mmCIF file of C-alpha atoms in Angstrom:
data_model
loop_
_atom_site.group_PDB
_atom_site.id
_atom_site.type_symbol
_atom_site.label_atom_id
_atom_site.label_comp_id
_atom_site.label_asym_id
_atom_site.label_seq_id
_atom_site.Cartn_x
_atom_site.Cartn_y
_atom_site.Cartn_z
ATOM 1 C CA UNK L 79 -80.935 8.250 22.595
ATOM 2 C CA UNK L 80 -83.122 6.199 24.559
ATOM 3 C CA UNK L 81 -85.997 6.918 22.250
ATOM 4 C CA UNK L 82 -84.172 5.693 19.291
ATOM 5 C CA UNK L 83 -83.269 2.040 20.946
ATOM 6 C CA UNK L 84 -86.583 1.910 22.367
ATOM 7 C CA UNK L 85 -87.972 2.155 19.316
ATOM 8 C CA UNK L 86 -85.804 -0.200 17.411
ATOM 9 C CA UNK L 87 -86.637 -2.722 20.442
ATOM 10 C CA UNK L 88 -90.350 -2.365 19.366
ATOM 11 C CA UNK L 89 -90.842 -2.545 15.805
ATOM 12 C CA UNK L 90 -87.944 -5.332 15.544
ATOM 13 C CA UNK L 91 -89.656 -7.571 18.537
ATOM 14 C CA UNK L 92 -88.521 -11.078 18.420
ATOM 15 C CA UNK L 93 -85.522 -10.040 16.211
ATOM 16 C CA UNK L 94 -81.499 -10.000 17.232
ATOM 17 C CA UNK L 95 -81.403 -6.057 16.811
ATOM 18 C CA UNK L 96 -77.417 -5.528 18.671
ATOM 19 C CA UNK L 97 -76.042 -4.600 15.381
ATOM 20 C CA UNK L 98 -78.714 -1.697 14.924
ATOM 21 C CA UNK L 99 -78.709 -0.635 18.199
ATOM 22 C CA UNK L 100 -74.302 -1.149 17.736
ATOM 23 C CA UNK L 101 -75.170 1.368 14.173
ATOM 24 C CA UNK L 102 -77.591 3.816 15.839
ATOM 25 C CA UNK L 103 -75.277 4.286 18.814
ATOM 26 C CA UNK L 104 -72.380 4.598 16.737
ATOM 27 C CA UNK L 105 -73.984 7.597 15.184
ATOM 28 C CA UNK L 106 -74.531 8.813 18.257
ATOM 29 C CA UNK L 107 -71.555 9.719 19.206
ATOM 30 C CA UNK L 108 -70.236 10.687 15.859
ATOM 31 C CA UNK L 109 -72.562 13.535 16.028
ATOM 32 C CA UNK L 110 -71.520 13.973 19.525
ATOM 33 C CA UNK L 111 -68.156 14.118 18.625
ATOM 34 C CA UNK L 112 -68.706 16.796 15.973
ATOM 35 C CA UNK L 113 -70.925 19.088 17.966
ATOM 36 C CA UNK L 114 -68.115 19.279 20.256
ATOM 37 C CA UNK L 115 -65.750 20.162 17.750
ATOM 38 C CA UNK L 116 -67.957 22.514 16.317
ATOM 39 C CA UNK L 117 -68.552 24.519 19.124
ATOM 40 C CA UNK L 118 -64.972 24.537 20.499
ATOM 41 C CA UNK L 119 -65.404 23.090 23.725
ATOM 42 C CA UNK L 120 -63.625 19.864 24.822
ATOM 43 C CA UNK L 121 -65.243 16.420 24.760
ATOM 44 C CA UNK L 122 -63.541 15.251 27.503
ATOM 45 C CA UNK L 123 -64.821 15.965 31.204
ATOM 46 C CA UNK L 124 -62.318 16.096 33.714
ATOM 47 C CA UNK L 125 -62.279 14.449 36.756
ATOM 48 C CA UNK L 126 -62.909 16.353 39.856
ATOM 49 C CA UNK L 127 -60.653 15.061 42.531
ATOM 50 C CA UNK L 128 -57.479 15.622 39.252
ATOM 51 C CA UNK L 129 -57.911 19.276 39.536
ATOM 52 C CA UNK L 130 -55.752 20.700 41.806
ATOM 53 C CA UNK L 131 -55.460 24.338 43.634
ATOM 54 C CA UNK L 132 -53.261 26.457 45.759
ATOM 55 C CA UNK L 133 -54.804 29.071 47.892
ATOM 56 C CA UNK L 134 -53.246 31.737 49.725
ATOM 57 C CA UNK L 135 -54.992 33.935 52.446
ATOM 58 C CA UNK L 136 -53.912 37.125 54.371
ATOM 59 C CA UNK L 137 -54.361 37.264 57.837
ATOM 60 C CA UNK L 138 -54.334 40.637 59.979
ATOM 61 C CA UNK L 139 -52.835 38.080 62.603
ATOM 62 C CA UNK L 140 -53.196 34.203 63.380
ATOM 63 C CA UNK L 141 -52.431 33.914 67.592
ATOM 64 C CA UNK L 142 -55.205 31.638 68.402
ATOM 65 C CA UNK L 143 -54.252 28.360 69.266
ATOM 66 C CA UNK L 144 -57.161 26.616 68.249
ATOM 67 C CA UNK L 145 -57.672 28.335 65.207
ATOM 68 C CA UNK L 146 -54.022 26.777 64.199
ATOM 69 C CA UNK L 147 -54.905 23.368 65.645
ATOM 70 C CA UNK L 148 -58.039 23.335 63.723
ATOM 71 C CA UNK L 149 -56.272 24.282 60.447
ATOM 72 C CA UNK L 150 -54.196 21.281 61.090
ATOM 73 C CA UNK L 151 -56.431 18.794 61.608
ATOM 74 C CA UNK L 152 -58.154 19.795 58.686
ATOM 75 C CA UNK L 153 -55.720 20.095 56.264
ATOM 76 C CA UNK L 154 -54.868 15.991 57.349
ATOM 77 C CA UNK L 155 -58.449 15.360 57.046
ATOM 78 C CA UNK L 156 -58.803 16.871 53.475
ATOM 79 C CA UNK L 157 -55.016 15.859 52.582
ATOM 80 C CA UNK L 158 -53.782 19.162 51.754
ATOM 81 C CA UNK L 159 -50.583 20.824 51.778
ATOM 82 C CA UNK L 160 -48.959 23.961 52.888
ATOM 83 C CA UNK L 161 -47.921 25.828 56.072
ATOM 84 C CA UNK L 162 -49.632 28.807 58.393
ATOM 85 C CA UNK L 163 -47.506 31.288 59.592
ATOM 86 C CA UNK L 164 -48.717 32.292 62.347
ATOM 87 C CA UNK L 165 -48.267 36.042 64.515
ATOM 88 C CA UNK L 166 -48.648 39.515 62.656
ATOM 89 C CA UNK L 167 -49.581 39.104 59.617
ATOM 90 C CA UNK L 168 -50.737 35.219 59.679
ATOM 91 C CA UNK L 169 -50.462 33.735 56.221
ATOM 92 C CA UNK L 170 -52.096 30.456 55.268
ATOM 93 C CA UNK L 171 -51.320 28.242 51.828
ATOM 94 C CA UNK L 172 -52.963 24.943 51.450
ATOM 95 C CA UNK L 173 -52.419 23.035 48.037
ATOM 96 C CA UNK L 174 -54.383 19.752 46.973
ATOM 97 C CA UNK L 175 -57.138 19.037 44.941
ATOM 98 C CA UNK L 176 -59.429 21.783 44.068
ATOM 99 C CA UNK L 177 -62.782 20.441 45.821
ATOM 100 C CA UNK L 178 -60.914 20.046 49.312
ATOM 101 C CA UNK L 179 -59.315 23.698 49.120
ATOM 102 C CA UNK L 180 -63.088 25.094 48.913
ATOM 103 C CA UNK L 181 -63.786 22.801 51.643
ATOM 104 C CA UNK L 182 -60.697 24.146 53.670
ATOM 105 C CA UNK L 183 -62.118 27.539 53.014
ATOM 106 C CA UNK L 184 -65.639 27.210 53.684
ATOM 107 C CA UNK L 185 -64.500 25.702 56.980
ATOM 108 C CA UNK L 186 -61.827 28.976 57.794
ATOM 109 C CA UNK L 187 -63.781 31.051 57.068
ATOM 110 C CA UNK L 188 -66.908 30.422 59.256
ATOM 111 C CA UNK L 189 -64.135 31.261 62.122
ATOM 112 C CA UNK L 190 -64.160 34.645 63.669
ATOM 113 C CA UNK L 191 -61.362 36.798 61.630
ATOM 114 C CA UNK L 192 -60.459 40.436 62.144
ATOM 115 C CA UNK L 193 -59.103 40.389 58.608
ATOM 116 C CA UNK L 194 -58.923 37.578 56.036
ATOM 117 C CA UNK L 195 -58.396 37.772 52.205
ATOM 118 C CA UNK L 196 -58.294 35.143 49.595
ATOM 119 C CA UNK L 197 -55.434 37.096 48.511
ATOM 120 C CA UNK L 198 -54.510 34.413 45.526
ATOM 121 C CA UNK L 199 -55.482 31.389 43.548
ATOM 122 C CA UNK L 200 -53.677 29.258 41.173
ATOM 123 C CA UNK L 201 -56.837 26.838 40.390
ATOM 124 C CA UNK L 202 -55.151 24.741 37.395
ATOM 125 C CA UNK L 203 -51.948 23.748 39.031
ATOM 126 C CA UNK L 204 -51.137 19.770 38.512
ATOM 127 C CA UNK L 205 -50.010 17.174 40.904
ATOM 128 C CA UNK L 206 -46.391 17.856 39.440
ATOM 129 C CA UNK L 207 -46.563 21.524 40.800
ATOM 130 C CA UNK L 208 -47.128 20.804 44.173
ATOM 131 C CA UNK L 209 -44.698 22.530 46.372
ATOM 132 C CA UNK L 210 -45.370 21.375 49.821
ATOM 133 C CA UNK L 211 -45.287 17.700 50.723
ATOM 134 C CA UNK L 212 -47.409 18.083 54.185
ATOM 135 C CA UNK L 213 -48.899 20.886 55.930
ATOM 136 C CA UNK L 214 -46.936 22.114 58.824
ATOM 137 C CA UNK L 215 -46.973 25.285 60.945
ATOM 138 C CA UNK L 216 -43.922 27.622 59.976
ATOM 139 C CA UNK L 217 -41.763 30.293 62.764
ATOM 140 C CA UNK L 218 -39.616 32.485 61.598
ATOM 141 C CA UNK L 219 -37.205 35.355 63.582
ATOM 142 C CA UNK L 220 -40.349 36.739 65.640
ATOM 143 C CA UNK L 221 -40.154 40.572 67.022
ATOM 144 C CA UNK L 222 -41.899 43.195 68.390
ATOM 145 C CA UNK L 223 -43.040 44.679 71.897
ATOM 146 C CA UNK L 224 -44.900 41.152 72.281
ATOM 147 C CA UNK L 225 -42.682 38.864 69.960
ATOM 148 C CA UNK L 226 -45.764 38.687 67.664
ATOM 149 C CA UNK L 227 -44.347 39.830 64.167
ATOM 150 C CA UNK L 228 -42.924 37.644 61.986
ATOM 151 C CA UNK L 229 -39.809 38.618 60.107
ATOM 152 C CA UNK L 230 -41.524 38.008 56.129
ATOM 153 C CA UNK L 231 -38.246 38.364 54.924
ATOM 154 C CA UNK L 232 -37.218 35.072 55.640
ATOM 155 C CA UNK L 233 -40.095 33.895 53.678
#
């Protein structure tokens, strides 16, 4: 494209050329238009930061204070959504736009895990879906020989 009004610049020097450059530009995306059409993909790019994403890991267990703390502070600093349940198993769902959760999950998992899945992603979920309005650390009925295990079937 730049070719074509670089060349109408030249050979019309001196001369008002808007309305051909207006014409050639025009044509432009016309043609863009229809090769888009043609080939079935969409014309339209979306927006990054409108795509959103809700993640859910398994945890063997999530004790460690900092670990939780750390979660925390991240999920306020990426403004994300979603809870960790700490003990035995530790479960973690953060919601919010797409390019924070990979954040969020670059930065979990450079911690020290015994066992940690990406057990599920919904990646085209809208702002509409969103389930959680903050992120907050959720208890349940603990038990165990060391209070440790969370009762999942309060979840």
């Amino acid at each position: 494209m730049h070719d074509i009004v670089k060349t109408i610049l030249t050979e019309n020097e001196g001369e008002c050329v808007i309305l051909l450059v207006m014409s050639e530009l025009t044509d432009f995306v016309l043609d863009l238009e229809n090769t888009h059409q043609q080939s079935g993909s969409p014309a339209v790019i979306v927006n990054e930061s409108h795509v959103y994403s809700r993640v859910w890991y398994y945890a063997h267990h999530i004790y460690s204070r900092e670990k939780r703390t750390n979660m925390l502070q991240w999920s306020k600093e990426l403004c994300l959504c979603g809870f960790i349940l700490p003990g035995k198993p530790g479960i973690i769902c953060v919601e919010g736009s797409k390019q924070n959760c990979k954040e969020f999950n670059s930065r979990v998992r450079a911690m020290n895990w015994q066992l940690l899945k990406l057990q599920h992603e919904e990646p085209t979920i809208t702002s509409d879906d969103m389930k959680f309005e903050n992120f907050k650390e959720l208890i349940f009925d603990v038990h165990g020989r060391a209070n440790n295990h969370q009762d999942l079937g309060q979840f």
